[in-house]
mmCIF file of C-alpha atoms and ligand atoms in Angstrom:
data_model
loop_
_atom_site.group_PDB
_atom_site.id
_atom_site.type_symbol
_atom_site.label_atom_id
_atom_site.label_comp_id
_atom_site.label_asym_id
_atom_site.label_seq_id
_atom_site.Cartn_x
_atom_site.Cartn_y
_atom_site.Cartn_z
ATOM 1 C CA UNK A 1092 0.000 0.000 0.000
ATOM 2 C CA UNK A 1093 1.467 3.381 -0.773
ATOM 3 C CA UNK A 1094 2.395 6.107 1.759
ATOM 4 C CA UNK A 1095 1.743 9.498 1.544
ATOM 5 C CA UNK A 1096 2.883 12.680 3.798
ATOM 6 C CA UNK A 1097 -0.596 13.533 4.163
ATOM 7 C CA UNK A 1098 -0.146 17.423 5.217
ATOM 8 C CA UNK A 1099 1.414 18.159 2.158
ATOM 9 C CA UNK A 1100 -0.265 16.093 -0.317
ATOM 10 C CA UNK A 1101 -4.263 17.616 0.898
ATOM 11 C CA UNK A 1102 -4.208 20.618 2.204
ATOM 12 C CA UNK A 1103 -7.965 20.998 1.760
ATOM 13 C CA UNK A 1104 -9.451 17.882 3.626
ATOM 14 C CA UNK A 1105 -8.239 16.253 6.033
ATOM 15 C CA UNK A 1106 -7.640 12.115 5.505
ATOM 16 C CA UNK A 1107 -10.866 10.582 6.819
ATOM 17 C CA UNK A 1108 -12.752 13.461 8.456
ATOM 18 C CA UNK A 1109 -16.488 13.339 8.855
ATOM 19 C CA UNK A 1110 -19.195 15.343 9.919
ATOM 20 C CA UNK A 1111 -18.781 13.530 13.620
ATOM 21 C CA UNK A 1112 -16.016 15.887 15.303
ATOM 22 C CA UNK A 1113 -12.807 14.064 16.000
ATOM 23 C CA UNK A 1114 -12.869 14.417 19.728
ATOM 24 C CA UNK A 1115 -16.218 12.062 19.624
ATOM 25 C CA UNK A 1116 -14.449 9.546 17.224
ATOM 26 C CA UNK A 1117 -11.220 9.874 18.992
ATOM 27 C CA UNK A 1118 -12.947 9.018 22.604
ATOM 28 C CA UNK A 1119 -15.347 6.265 21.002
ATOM 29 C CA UNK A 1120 -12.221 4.445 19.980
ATOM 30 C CA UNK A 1121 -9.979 5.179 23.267
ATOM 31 C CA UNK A 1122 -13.584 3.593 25.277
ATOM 32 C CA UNK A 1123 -13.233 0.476 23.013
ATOM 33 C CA UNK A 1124 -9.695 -0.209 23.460
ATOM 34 C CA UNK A 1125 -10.180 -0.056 27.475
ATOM 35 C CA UNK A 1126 -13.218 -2.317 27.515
ATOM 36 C CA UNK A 1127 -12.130 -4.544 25.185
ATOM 37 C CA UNK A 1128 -8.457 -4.981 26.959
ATOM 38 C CA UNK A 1129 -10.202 -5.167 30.098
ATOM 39 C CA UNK A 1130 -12.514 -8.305 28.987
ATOM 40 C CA UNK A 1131 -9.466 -9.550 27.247
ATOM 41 C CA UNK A 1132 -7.578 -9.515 30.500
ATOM 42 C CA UNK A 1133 -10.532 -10.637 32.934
ATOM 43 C CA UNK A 1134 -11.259 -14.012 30.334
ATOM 44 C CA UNK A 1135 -15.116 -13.563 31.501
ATOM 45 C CA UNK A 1136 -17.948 -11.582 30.768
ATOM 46 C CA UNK A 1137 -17.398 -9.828 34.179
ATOM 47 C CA UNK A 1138 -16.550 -6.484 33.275
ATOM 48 C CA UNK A 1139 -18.907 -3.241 33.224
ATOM 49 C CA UNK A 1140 -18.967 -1.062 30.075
ATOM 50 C CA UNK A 1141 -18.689 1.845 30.650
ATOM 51 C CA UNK A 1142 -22.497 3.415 30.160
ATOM 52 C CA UNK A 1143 -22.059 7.059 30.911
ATOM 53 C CA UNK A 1144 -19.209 7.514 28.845
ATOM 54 C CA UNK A 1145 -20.708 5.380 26.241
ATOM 55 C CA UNK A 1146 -24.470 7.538 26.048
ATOM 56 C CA UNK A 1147 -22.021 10.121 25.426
ATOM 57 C CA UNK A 1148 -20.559 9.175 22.622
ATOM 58 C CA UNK A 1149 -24.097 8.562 21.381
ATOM 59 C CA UNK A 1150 -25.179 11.803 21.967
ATOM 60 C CA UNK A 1151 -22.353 13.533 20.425
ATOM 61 C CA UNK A 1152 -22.972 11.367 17.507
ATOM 62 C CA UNK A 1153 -26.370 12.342 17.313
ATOM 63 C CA UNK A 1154 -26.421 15.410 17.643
ATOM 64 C CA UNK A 1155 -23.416 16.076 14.765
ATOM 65 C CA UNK A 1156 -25.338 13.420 11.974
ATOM 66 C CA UNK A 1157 -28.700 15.210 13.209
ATOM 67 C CA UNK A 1158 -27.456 19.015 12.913
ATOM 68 C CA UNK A 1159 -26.168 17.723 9.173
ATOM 69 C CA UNK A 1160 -28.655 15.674 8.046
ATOM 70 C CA UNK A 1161 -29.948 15.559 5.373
ATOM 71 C CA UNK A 1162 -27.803 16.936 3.288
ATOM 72 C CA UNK A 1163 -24.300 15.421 4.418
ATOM 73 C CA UNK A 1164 -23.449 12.252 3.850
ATOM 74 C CA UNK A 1165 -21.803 9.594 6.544
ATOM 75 C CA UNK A 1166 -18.729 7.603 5.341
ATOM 76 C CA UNK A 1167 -16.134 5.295 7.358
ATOM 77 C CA UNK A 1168 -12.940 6.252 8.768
ATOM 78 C CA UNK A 1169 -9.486 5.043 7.481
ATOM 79 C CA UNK A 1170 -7.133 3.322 9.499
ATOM 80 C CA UNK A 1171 -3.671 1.693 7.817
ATOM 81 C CA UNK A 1172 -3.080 -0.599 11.506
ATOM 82 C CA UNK A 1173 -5.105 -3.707 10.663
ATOM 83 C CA UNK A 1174 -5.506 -3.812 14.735
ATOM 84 C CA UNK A 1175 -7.127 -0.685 14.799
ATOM 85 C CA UNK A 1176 -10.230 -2.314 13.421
ATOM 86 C CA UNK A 1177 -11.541 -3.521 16.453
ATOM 87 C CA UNK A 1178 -12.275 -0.084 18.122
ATOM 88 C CA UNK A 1179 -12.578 2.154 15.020
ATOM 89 C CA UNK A 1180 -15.559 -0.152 12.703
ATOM 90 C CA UNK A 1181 -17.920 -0.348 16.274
ATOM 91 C CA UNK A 1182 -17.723 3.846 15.842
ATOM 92 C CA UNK A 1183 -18.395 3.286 11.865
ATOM 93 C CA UNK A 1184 -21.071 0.999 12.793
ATOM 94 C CA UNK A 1185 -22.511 3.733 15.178
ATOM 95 C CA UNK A 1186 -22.332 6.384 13.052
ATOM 96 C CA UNK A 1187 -23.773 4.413 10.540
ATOM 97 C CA UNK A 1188 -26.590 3.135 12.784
ATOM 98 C CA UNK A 1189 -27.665 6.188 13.743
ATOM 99 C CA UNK A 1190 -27.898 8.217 10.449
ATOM 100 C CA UNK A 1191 -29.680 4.931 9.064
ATOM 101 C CA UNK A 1192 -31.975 5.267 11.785
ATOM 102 C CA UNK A 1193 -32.788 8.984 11.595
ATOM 103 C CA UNK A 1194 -32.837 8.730 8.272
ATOM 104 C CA UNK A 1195 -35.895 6.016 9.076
ATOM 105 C CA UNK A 1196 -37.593 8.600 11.405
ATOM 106 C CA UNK A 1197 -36.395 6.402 14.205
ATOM 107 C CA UNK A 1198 -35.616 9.244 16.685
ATOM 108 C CA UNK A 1199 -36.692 7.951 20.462
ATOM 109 C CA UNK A 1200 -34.550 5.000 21.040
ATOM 110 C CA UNK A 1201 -31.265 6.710 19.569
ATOM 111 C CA UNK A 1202 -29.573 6.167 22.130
ATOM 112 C CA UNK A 1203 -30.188 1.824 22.311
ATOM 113 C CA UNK A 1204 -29.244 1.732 18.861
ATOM 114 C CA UNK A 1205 -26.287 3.810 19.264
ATOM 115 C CA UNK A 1206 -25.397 1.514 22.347
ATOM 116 C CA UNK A 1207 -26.200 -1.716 20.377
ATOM 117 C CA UNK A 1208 -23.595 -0.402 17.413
ATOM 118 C CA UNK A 1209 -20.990 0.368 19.381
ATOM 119 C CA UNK A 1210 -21.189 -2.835 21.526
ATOM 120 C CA UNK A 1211 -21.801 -5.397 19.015
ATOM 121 C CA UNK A 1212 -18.679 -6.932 18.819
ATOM 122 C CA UNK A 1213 -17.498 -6.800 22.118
ATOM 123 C CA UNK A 1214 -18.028 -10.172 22.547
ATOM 124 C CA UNK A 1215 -15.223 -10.791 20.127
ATOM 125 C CA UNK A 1216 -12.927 -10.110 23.341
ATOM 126 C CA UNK A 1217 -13.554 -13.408 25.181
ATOM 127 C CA UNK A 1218 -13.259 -15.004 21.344
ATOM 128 C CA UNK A 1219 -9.420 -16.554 20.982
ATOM 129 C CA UNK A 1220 -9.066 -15.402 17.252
ATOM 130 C CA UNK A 1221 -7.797 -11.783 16.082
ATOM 131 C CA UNK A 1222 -10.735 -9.691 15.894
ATOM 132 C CA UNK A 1223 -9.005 -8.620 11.906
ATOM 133 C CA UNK A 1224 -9.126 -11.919 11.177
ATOM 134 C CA UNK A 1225 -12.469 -11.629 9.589
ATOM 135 C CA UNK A 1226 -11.288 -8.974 7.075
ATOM 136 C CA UNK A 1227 -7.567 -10.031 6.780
ATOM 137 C CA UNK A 1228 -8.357 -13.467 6.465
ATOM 138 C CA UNK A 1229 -12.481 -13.526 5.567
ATOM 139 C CA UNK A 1230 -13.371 -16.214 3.397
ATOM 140 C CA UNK A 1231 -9.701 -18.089 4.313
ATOM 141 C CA UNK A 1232 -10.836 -18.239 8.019
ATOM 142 C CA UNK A 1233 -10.155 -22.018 9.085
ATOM 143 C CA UNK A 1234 -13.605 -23.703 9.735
ATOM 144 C CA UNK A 1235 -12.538 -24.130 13.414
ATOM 145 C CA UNK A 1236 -11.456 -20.629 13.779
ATOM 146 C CA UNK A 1237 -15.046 -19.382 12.213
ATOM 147 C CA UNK A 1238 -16.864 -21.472 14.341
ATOM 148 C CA UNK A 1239 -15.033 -19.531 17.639
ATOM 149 C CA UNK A 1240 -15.886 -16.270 15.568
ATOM 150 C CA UNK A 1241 -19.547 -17.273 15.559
ATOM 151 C CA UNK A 1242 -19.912 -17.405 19.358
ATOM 152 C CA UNK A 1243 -19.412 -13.754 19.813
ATOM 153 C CA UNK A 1244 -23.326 -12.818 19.500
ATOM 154 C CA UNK A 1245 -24.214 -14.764 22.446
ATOM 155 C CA UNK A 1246 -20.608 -13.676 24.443
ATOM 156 C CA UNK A 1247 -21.660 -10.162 23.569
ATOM 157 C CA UNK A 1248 -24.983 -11.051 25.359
ATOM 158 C CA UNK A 1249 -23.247 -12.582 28.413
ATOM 159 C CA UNK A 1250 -21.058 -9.133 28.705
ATOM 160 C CA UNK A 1251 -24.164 -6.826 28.764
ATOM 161 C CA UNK A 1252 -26.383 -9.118 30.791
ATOM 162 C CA UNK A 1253 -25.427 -7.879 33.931
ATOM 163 C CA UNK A 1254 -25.866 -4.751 33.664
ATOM 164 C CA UNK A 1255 -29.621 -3.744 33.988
ATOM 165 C CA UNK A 1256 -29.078 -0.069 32.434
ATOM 166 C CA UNK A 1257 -28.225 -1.631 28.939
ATOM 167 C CA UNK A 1258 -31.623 -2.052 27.299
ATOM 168 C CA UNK A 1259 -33.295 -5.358 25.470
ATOM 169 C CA UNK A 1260 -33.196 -2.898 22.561
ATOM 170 C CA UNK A 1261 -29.282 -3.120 22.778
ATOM 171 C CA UNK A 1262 -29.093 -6.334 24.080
ATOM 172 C CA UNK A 1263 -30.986 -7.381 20.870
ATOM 173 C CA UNK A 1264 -29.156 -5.990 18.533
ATOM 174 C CA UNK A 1265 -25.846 -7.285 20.174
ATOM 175 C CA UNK A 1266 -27.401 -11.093 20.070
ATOM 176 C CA UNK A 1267 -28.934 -10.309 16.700
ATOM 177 C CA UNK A 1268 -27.006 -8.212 14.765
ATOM 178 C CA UNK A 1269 -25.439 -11.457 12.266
ATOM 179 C CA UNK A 1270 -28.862 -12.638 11.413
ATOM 180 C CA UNK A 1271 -30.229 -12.380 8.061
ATOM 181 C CA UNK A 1272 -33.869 -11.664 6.679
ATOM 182 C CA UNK A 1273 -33.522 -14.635 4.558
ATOM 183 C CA UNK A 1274 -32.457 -17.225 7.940
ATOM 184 C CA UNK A 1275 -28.866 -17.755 6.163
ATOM 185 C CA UNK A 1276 -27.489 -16.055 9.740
ATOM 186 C CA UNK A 1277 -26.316 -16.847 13.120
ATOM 187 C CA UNK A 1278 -26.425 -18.060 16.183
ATOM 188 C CA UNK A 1279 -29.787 -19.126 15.731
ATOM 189 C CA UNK A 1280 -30.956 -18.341 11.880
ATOM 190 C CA UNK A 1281 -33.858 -16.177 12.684
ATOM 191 C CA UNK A 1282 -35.662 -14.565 9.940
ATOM 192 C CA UNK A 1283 -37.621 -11.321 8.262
ATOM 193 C CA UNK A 1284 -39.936 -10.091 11.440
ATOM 194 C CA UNK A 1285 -38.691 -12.082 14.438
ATOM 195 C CA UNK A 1286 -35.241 -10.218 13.668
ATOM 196 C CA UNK A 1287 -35.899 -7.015 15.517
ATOM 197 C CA UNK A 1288 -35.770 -3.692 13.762
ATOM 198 C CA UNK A 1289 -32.984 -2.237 15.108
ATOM 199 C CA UNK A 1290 -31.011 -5.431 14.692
ATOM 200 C CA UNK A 1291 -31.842 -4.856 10.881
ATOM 201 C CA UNK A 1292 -30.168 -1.506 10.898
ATOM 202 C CA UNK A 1293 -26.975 -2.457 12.499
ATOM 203 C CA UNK A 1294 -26.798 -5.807 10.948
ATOM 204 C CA UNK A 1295 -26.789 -3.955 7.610
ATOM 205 C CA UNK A 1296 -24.586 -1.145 8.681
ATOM 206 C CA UNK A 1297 -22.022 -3.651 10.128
ATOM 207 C CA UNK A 1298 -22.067 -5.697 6.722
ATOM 208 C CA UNK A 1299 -20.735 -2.530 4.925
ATOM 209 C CA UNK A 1300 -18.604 -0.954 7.040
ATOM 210 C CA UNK A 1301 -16.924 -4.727 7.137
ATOM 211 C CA UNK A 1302 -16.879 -5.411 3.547
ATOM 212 C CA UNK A 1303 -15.792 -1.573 3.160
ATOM 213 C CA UNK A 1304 -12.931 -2.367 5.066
ATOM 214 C CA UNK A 1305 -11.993 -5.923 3.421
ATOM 215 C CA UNK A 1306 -12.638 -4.023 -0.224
ATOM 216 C CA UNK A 1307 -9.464 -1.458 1.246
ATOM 217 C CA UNK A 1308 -7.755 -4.102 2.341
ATOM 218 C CA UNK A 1309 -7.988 -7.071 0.556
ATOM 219 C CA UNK A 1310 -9.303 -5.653 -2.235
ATOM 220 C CA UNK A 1311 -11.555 -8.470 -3.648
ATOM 221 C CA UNK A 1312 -14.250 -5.991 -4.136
ATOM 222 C CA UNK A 1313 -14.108 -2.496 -5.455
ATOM 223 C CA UNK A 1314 -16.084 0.113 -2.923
ATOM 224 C CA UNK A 1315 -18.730 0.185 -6.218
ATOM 225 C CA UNK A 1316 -19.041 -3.319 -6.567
ATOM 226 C CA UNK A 1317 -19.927 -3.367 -1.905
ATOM 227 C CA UNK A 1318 -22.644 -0.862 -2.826
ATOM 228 C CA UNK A 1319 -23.936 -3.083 -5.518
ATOM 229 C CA UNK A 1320 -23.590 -6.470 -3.232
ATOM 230 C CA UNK A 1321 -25.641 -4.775 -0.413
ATOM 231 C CA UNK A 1322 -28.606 -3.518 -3.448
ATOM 232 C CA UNK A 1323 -28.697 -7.022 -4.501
ATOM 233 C CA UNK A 1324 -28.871 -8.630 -1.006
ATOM 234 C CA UNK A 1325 -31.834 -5.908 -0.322
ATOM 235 C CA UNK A 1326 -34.909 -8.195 0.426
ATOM 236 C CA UNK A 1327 -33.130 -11.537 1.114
ATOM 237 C CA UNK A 1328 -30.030 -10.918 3.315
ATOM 238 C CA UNK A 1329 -30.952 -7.532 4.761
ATOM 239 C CA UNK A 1330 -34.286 -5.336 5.827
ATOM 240 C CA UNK A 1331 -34.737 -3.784 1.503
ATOM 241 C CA UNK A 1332 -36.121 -0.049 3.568
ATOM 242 C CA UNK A 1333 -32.670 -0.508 5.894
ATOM 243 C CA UNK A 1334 -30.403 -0.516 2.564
ATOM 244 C CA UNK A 1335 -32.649 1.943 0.668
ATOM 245 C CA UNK A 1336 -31.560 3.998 3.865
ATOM 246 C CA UNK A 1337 -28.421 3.399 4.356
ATOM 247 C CA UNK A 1338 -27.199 4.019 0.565
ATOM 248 C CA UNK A 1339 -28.801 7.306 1.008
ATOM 249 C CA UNK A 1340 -26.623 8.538 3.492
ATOM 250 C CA UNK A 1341 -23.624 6.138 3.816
ATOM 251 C CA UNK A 1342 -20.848 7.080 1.154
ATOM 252 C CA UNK A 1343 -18.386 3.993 0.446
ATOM 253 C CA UNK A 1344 -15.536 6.891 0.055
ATOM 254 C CA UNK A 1345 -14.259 8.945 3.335
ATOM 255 C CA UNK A 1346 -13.697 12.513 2.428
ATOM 256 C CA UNK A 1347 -10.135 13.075 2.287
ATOM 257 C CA UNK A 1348 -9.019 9.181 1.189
ATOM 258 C CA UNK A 1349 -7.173 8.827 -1.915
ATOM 259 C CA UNK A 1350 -8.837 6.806 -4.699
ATOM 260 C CA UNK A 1351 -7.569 5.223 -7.626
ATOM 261 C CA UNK A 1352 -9.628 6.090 -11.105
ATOM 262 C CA UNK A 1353 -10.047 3.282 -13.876
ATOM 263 C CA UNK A 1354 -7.970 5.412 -16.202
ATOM 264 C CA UNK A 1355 -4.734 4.534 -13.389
ATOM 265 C CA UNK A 1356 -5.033 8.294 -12.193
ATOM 266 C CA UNK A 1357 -4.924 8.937 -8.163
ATOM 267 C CA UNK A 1358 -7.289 10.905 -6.739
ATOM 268 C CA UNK A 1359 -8.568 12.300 -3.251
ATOM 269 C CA UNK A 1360 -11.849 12.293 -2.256
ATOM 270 C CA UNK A 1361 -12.743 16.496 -1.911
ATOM 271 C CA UNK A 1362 -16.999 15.980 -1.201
ATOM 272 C CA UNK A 1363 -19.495 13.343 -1.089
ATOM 273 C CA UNK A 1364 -22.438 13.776 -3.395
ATOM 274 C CA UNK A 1365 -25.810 13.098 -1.689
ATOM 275 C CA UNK A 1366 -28.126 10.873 -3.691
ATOM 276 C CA UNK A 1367 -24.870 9.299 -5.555
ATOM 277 C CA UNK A 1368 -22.953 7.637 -3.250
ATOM 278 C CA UNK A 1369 -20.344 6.023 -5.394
ATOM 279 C CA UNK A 1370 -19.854 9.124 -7.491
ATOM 280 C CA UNK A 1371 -18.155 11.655 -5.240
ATOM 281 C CA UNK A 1372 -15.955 14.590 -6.582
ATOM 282 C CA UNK A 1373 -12.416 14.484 -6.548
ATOM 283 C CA UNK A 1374 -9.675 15.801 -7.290
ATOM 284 C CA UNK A 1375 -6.282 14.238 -9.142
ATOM 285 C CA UNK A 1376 -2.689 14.269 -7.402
ATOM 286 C CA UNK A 1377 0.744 13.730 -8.796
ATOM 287 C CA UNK A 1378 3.945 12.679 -7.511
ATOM 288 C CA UNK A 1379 6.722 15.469 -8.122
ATOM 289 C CA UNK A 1380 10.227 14.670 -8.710
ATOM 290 C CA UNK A 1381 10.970 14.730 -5.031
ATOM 291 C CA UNK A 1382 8.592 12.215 -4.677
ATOM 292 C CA UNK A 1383 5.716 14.517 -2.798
ATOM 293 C CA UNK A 1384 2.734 13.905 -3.968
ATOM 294 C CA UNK A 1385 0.708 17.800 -4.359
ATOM 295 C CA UNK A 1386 -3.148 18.361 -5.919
ATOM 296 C CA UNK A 1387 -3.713 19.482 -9.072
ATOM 297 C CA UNK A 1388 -6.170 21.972 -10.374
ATOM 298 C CA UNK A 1389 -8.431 19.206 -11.931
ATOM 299 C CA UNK A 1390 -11.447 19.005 -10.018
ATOM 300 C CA UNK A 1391 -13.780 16.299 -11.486
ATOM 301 C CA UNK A 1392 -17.419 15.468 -10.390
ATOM 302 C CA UNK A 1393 -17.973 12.170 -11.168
ATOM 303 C CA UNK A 1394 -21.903 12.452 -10.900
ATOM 304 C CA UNK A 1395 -21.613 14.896 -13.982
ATOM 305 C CA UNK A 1396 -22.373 12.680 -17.339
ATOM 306 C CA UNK A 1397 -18.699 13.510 -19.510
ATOM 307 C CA UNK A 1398 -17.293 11.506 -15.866
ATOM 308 C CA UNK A 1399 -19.843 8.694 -16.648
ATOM 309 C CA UNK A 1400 -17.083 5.991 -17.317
ATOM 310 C CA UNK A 1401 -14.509 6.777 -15.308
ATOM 311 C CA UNK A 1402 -15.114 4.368 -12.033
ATOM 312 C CA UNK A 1403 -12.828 4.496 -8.765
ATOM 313 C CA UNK A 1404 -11.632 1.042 -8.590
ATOM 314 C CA UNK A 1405 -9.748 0.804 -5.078
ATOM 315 C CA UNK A 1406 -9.327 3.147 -1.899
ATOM 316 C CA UNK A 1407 -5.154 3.701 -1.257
HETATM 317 FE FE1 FE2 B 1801 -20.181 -9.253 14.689
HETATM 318 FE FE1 FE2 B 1802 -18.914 -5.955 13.378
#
């Protein structure tokens, strides 16, 4: 994967910055690391999440998606550290979650959704396989090591139990958030309406920000082609009204990332168009002589028809 000196190569955006201020995503991720090491280090559900700080990372997600809604779109946030995936997707997922759902008019229980999406993997602590496993290694994962994986629903369960301020609604989504409409999911292969609601939106917002991640990564997928996998599994894997939602305010492209263009030309992502997700406008880099890599003054908008065929094939 290339490296760039970031400060000099995009002066304009930032890599990765979002409508969710950085002190919210920053703290979001510093909570996950401690409650995760914690379980890690305690080997049993034992340990207390940390609910106040968490309902504040909530709020200050609402409150940033809901001041910009609905004209700014959500997108993930880059990380190069394949271990950084564990506390930086349950933020995505958040983030995600809650634009979907006030997208959906879902505005009084916020705050269990929000809960639910940041906690849903935490049971992947008490699991003994890497938590990046299931991007770096996906489909590769050994059949032993994705039957561990699939016990972290019901450890997730076993961590919030205890704790009688964490709602049903979160403790539902946690247990259900790897089902699928169609029954193809797990633990317990429930389908369409005994999956709850808000398990819908975070099991669809977790599929993305995951294959998002995998398509950087691994690149098996291009961002386009995750957009089109979660259309087509509208109506059979996921809620059809939870995509519909989703695509409307989730871009596949952080602002700020570089892209690479089908015609081999690098790009960085300047501002997310709403209502065309995978067509954002950007603007093309070079590399100088010296090897710094500097914007040039060719803006393109790739929702505008003489852009029709140019596609952005892989996130740097
Ligand atoms: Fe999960
Ligand atoms: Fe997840």
């Amino acid at each position: 994967m290339t490296t760039f000196v970031l400060a000099e190569v995009v002066p304009l955006v930032a890599r990765g910055t979002g409508i969710v201020p950085d002190d919210v995503r920053n703290r979001a991720i510093r909570i996950m690391q401690d409650l995760l090491s914690q379980l890690r280090e305690a080997g049993d559900p034992a340990v207390e999440p940390p609910y106040d700080d968490l309902v504040e990372v909530v709020e200050g997600i609402k409150s940033s998606v809901s001041k910009a809604s609905p004209n700014v779109l959500v997108s993930w946030t880059l990380f190069d550290e394949p271990d950084e995936y564990e506390c930086v997707h349950p933020f995505d997922v958040a983030v995600f979650s809650v634009a979907i759902a006030l997208a959906m008019g879902e505005k009084a229980r916020i705050q269990d959704i929000g809960l639910g999406a940041l906690l849903h993997d935490v049971g992947m602590a008490l699991v003994p396989v890497a938590p990046e496993a299931s991007y770096t290694e996906g489909e590769g994962l050994s059949p032993d090591k994705a039957k561990q994986m699939r016990t972290h629903p019901e450890l997730g369960v076993k961590v919030l139990r205890q704790h009688p301020r964490i709602s049903a609604f979160t403790k539902a989504i946690v247990a259900q958030h790897h089902e699928r409409m169609d029954g193809s999911g797990y633990p317990r292969g429930l389908r369409g309406s005994d999956i709850h609601p808000f398990s819908r939106i975070v099991a669809c917002a977790d599929a993305y920000s995951s294959m998002l991640v995998r398509s950087r990564f691994q690149r098996h997928m291009t961002p386009g082609e995750v957009v089109d996998y979660m259309m087509s599994a509208a109506g059979f894997e996921f809620d059809k009204d939870v995509v519909r939602a989703m695509l409307g305010c989730v871009s596949p492209f952080p602002e700020g990332a570089f892209v690479r263009l089908s015609t081999g030309e690098l790009a960085a992502v300047e501002r997310l168009s709403r209502g065309m997700v995978t067509r954002p406008v950007v603007r093309l880099v070079k590399q100088e002589a010296d090897g710094v890599w500097v914007e040039t003054s060719t803006e393109m908008d790739l929702a505008r028809p003489e852009h029709q065929t140019t596609l952005i094939t892989a996130i740097e």
